[in-house]
PDB file of C-alpha atoms and ligand atoms in Angstrom:
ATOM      1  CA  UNK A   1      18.757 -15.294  -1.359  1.00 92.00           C
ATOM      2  CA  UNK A   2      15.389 -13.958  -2.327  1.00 97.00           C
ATOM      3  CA  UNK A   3      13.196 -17.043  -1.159  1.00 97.00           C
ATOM      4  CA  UNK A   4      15.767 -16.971   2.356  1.00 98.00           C
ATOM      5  CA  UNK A   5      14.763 -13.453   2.812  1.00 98.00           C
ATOM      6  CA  UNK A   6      10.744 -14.301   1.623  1.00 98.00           C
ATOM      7  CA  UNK A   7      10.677 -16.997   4.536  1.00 98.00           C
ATOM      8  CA  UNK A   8      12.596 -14.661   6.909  1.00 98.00           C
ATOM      9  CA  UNK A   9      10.078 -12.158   6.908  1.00 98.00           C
ATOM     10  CA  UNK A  10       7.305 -14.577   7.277  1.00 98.00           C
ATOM     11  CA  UNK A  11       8.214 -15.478   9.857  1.00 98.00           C
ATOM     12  CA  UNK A  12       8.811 -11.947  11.857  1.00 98.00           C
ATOM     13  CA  UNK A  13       4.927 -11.023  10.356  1.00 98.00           C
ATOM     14  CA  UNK A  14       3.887 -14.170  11.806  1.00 98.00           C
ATOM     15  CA  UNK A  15       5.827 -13.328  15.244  1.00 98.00           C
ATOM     16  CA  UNK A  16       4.765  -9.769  15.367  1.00 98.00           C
ATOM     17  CA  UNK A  17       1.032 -10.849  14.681  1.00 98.00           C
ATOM     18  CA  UNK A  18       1.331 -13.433  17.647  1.00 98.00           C
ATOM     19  CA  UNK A  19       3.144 -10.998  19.941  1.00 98.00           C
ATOM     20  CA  UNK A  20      -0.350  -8.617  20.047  1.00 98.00           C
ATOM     21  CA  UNK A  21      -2.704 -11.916  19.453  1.00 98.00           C
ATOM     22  CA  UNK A  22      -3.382 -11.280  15.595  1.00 98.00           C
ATOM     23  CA  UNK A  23      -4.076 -13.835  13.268  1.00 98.00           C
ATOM     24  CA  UNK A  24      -0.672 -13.925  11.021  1.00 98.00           C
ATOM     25  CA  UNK A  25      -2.985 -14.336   7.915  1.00 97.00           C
ATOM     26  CA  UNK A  26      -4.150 -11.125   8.549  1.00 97.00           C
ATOM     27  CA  UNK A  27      -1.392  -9.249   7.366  1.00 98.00           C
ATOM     28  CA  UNK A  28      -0.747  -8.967   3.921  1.00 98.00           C
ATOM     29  CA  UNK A  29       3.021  -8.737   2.399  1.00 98.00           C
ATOM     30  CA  UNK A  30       3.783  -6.452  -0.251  1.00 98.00           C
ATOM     31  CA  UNK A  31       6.888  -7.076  -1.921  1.00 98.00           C
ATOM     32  CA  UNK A  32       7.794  -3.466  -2.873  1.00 98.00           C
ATOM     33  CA  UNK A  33       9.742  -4.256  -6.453  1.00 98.00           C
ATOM     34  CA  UNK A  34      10.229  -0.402  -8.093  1.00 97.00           C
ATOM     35  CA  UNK A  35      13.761  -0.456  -9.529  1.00 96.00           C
ATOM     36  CA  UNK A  36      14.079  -4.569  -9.130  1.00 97.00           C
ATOM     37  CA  UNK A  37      15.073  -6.276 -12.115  1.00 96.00           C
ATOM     38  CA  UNK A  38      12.301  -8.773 -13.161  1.00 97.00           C
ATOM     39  CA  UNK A  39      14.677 -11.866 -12.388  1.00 97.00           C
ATOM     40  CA  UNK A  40      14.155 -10.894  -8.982  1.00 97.00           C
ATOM     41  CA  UNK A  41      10.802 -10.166  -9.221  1.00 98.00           C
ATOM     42  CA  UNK A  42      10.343 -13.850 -10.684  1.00 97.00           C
ATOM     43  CA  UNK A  43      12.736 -15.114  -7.918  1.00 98.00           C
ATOM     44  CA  UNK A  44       9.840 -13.786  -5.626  1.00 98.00           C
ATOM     45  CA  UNK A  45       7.433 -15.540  -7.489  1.00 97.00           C
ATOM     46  CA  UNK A  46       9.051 -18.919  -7.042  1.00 97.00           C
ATOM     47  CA  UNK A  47       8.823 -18.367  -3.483  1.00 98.00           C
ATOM     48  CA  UNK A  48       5.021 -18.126  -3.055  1.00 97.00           C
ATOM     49  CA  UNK A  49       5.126 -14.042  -3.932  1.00 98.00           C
ATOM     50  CA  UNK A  50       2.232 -13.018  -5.007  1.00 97.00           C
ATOM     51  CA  UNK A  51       1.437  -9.041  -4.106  1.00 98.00           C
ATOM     52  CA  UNK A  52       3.869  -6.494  -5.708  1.00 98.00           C
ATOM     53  CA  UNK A  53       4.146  -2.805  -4.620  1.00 98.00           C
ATOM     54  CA  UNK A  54       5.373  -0.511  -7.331  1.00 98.00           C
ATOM     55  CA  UNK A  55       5.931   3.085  -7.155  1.00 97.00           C
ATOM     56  CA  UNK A  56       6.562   4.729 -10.937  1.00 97.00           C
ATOM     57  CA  UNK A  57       3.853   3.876 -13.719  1.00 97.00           C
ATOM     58  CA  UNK A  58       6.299   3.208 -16.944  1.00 96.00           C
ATOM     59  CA  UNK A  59       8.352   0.774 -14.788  1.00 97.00           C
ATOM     60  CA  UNK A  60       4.988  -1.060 -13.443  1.00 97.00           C
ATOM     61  CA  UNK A  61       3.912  -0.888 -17.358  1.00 97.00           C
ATOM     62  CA  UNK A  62       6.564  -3.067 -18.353  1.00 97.00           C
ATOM     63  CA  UNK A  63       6.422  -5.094 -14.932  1.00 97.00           C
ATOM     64  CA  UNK A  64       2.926  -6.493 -15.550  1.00 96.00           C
ATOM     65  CA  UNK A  65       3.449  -6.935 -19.336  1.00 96.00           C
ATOM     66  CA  UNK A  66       6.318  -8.971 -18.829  1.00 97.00           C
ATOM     67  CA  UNK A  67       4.929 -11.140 -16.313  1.00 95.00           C
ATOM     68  CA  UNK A  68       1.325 -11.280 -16.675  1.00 80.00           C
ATOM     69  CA  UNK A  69      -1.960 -11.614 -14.753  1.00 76.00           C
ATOM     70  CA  UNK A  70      -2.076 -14.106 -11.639  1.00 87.00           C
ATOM     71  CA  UNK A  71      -0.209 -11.479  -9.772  1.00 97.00           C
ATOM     72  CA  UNK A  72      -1.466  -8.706  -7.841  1.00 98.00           C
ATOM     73  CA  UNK A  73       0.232  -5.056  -8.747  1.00 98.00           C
ATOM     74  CA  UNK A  74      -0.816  -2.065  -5.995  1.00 98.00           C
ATOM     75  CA  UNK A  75       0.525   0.887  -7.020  1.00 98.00           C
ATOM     76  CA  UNK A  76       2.345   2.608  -3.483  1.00 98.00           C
ATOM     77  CA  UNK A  77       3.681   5.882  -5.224  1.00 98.00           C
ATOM     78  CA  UNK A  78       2.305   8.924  -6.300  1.00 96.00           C
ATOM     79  CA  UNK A  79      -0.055   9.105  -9.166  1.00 97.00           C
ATOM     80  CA  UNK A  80      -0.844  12.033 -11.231  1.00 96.00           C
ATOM     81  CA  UNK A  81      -4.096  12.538 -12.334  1.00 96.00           C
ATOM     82  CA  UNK A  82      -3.412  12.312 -16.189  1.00 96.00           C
ATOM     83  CA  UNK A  83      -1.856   8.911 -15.621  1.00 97.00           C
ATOM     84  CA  UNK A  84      -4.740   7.757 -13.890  1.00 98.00           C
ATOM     85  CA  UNK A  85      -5.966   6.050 -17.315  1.00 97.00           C
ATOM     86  CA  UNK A  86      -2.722   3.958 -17.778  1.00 97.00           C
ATOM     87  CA  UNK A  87      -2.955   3.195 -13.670  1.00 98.00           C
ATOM     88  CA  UNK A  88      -6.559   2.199 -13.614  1.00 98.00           C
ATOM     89  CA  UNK A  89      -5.690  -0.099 -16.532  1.00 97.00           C
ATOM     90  CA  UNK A  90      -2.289  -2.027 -14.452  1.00 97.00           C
ATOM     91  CA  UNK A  91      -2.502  -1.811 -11.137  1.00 98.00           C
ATOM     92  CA  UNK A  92      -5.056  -4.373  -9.012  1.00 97.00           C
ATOM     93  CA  UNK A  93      -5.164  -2.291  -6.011  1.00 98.00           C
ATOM     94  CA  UNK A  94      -4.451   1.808  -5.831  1.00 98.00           C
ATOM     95  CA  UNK A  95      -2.739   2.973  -2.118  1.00 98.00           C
ATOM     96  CA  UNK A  96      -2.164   6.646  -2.410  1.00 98.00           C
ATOM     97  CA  UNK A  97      -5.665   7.742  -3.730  1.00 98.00           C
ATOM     98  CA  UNK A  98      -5.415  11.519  -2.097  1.00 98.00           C
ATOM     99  CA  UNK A  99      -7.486  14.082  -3.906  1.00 97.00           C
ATOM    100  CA  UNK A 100     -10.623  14.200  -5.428  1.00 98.00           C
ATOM    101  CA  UNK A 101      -9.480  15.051  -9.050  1.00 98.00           C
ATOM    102  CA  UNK A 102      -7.546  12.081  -8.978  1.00 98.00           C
ATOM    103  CA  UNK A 103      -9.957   9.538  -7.905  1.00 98.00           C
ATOM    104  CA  UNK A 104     -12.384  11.272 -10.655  1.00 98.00           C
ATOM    105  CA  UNK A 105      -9.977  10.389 -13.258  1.00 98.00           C
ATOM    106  CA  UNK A 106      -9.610   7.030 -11.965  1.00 98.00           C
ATOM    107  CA  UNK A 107     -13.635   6.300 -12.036  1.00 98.00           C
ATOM    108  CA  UNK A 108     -13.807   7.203 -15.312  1.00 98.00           C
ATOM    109  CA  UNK A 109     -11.579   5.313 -17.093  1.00 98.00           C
ATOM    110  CA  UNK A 110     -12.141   2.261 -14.585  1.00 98.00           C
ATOM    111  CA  UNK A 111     -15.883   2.425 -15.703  1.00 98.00           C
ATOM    112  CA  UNK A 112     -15.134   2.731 -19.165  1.00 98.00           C
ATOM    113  CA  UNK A 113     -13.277  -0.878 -18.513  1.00 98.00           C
ATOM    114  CA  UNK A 114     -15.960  -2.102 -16.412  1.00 98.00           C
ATOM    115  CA  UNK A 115     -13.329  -2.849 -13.745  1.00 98.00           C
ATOM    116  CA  UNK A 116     -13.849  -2.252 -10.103  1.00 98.00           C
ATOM    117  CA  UNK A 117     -10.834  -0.968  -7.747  1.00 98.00           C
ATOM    118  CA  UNK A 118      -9.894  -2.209  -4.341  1.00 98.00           C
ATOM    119  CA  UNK A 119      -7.966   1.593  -2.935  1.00 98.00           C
ATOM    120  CA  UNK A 120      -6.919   3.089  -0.105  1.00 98.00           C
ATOM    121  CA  UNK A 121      -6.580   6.713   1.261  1.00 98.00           C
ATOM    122  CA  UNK A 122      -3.020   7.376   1.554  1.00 98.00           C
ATOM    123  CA  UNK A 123      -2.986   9.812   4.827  1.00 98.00           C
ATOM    124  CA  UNK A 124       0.057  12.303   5.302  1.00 98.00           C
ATOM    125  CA  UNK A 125      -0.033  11.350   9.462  1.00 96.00           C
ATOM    126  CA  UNK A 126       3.340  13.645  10.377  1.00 94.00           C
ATOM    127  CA  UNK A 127       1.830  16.782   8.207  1.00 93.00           C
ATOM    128  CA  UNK A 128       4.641  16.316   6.378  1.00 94.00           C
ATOM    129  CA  UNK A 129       5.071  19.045   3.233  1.00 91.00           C
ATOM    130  CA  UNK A 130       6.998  17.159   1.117  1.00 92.00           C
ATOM    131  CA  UNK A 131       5.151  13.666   1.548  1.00 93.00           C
ATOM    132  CA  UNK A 132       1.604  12.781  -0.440  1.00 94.00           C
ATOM    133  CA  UNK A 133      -1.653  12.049   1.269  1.00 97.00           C
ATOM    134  CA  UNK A 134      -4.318  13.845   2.844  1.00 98.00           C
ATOM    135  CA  UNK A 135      -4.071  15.172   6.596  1.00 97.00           C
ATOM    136  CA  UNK A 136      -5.801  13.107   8.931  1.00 97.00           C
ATOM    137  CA  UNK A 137      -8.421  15.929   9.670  1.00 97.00           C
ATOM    138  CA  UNK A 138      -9.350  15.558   6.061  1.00 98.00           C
ATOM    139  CA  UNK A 139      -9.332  12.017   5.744  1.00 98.00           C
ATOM    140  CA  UNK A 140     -13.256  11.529   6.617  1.00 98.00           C
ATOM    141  CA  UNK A 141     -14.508  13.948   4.319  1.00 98.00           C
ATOM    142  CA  UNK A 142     -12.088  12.505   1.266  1.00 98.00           C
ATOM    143  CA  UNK A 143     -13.330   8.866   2.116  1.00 98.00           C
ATOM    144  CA  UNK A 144     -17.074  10.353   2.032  1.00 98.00           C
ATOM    145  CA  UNK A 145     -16.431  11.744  -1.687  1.00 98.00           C
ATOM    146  CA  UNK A 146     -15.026   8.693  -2.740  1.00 98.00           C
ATOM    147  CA  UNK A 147     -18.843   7.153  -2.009  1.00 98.00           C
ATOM    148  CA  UNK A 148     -19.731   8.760  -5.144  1.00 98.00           C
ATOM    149  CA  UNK A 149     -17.939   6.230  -7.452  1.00 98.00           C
ATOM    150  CA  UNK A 150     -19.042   3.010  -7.620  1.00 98.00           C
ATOM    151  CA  UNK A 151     -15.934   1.659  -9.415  1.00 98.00           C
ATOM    152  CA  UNK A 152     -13.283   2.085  -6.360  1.00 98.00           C
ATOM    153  CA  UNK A 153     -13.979   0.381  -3.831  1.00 97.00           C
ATOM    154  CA  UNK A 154     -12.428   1.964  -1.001  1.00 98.00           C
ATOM    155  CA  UNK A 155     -10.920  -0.425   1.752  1.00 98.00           C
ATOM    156  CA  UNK A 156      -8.659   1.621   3.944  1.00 98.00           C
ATOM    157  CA  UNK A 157      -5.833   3.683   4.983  1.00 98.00           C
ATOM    158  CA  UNK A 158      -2.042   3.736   3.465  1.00 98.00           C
ATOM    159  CA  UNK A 159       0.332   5.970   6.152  1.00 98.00           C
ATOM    160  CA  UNK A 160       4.343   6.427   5.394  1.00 97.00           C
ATOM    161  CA  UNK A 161       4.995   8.173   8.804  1.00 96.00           C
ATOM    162  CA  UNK A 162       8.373  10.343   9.279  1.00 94.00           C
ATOM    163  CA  UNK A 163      11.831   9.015   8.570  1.00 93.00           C
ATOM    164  CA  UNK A 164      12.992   8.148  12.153  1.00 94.00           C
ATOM    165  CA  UNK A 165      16.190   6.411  13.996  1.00 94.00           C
ATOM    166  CA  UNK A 166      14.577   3.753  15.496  1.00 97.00           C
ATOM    167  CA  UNK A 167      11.286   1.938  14.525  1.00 97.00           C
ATOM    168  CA  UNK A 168      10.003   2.635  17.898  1.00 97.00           C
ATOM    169  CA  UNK A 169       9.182   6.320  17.306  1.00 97.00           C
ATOM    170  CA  UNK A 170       6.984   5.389  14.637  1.00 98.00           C
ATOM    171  CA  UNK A 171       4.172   3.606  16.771  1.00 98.00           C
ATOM    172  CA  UNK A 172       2.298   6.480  17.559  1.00 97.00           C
ATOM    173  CA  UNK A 173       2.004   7.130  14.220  1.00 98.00           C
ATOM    174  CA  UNK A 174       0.874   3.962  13.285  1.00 98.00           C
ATOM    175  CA  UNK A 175      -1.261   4.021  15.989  1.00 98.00           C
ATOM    176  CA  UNK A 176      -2.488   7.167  15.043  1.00 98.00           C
ATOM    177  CA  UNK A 177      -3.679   5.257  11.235  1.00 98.00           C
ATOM    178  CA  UNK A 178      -5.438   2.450  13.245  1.00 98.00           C
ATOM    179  CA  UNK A 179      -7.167   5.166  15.486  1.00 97.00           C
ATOM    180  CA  UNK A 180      -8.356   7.116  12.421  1.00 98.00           C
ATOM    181  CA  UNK A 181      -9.050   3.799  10.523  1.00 98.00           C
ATOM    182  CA  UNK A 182     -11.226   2.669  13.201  1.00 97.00           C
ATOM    183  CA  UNK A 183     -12.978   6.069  13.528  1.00 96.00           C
ATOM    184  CA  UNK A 184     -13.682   5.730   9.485  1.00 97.00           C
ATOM    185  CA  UNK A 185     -14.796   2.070   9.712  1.00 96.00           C
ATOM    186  CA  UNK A 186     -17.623   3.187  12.238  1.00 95.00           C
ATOM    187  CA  UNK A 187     -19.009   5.383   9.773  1.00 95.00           C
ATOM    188  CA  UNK A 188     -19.538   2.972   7.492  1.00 95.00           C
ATOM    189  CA  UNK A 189     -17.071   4.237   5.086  1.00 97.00           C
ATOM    190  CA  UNK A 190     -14.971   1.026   4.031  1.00 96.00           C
ATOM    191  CA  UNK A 191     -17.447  -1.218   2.938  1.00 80.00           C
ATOM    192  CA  UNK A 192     -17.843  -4.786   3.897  1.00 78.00           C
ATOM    193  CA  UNK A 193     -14.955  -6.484   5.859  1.00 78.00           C
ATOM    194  CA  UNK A 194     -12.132  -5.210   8.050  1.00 85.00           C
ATOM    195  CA  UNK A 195     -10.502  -2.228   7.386  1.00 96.00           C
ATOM    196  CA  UNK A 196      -7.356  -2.558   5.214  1.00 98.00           C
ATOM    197  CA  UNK A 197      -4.509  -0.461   7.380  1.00 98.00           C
ATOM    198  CA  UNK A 198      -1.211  -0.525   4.830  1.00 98.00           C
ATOM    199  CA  UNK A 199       1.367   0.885   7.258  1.00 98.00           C
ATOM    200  CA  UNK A 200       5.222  -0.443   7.894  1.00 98.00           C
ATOM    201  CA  UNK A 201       8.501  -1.066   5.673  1.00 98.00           C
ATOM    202  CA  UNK A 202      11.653  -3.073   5.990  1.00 98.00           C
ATOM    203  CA  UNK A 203      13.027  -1.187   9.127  1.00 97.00           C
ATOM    204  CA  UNK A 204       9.518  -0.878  10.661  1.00 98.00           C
ATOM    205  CA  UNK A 205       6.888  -3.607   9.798  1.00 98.00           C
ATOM    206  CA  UNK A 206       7.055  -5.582  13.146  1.00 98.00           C
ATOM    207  CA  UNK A 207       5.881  -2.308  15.028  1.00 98.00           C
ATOM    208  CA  UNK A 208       3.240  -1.299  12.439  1.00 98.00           C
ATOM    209  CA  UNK A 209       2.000  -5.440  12.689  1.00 98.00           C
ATOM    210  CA  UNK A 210       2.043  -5.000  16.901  1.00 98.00           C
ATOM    211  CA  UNK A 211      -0.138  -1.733  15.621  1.00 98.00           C
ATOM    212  CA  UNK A 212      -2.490  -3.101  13.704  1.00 98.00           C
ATOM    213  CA  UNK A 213      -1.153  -3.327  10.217  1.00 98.00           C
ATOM    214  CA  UNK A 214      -3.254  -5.554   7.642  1.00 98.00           C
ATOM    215  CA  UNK A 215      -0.802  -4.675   4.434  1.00 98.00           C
ATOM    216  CA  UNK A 216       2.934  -4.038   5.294  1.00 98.00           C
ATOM    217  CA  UNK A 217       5.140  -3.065   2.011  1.00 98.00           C
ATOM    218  CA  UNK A 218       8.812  -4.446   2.105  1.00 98.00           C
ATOM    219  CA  UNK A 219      10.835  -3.747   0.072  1.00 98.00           C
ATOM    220  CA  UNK A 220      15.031  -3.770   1.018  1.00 98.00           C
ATOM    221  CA  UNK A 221      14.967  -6.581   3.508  1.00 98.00           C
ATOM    222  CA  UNK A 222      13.065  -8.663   0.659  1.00 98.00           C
ATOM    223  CA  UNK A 223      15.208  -8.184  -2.728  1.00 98.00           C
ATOM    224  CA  UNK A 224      17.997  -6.219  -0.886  1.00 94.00           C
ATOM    225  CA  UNK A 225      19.351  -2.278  -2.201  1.00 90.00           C
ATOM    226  CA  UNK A 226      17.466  -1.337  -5.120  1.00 85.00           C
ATOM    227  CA  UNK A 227      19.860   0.137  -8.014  1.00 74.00           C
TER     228      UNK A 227
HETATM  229  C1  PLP B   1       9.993   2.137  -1.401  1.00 59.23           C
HETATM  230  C2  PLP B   1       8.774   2.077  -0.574  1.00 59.23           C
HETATM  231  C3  PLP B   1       8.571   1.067   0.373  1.00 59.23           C
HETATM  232  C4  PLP B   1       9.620   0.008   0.701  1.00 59.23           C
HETATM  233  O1  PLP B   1      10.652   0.567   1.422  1.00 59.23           O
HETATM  234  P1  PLP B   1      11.820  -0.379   2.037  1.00 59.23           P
HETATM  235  O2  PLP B   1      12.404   0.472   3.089  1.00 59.23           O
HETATM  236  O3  PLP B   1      12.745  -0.674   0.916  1.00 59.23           O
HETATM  237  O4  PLP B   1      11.170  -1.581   2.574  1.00 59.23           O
HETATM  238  C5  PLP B   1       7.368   1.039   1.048  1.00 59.23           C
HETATM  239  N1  PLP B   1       6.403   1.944   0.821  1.00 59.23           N
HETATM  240  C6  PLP B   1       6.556   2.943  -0.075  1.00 59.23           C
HETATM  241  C7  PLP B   1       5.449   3.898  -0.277  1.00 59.23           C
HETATM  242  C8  PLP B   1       7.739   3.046  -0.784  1.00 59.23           C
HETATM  243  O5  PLP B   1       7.886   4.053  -1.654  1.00 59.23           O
END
């Protein structure tokens, strides 16, 4: 069921992609696994999964114990600052850096490891008070701070737009990421490379893909309702 729905999604990335003339291997999938059981996680695995998405630290703790290195584990949820030790020591890519203190925390235990992190700036594109991320007018001067530590390596931009009807609605705000993304990328800000835009779910990837999306996260059409 798992693999089915692995090779079912492929296939709309690689449509979407060709729909706007994108490469296909330029978009990334997440498998978004918070609250999957690790049989489905391995399912996943079987079929050619490789990059993981989880949201709550104790559950990606046990993920990555259980099943190892070889994978790649980006942590998509909210991260406090004092659990940025435990985070900089699991995860292989951090989405939803979004304030100073907590990218602080992060540097220091990551140089303490000697371990350099790929992250993005998770931006709050509706203004949305009960979502994480930085507002896009604050985006530029967050991704110049981040400058200041040489073990994140900052790639991109990570958006969760409002909870809408139909996908279509979203566009503009995916738009809106590439826009800003763009923008960023200009000023030098992302390093080497293309910018990283991690945008789109299971009801909305294909749009955030036509958009520009490098990184979508799926996580119900992949492994189905989470428990
Ligand atoms: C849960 C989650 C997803 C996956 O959502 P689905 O609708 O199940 O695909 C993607 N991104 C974030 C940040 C999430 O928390």
């Amino acid at each position: 069921m798992i693999a089915e729905n692995i090779e079912a999604i492929r296939a709309r990335i690689k449509a979407a992609a060709e729909r706007v003339g994108r490469d296909p291997h330029s978009v990334r999938l997440v498998a978004v696994s918070k609250h999957q059981s690790l049989e489905a996680i391995r399912e996943a695995m079987a079929a050619g999964q490789t990059v993981f998405g989880e949201n709550y630290l104790q559950e990606a703790e046990d993920k990555v114990a259980a099943l190892g290195q070889g994978l790649a584990w980006h942590c998509i949820g909210h991260l406090q600052s004092n659990k940025a030790r435990l985070a900089a020591e699991i995860f292989t890519c951090i989405e939803t850096i979004d304030r100073l203190k907590l990218a602080k925390a992060l540097e220091g235990r990551l140089s303490e490891l000697g371990k350099t992190m790929p992250v993005l700036v998770q931006v709050n594109v509706g203004g949305e008070a009960q979502k994480a991320g930085v507002a896009p007018q604050e985006a530029g001067r967050l991704c110049r701070e981040l400058q200041q530590f040489p073990h994140l390596a900052l790639q991109g931009l990570m958006t969760m737009p409002p909870l809408v009807e139909n996908p279509e609605e979203s566009r503009s705000s995916f738009r809106q990421l590439r826009l800003l993304g763009e923008e960023l990328a200009v000023q030098g800000l992302f390093g080497p490379g293309s910018v990283e835009l991690s945008m789109g779910m299971s009801a909305d990837f294909e749009v955030a893909i036509e958009e520009g999306a490098t990184l979508v996260r799926v996580g119900t059409a992949l492994f189905g309702e989470r428990d």
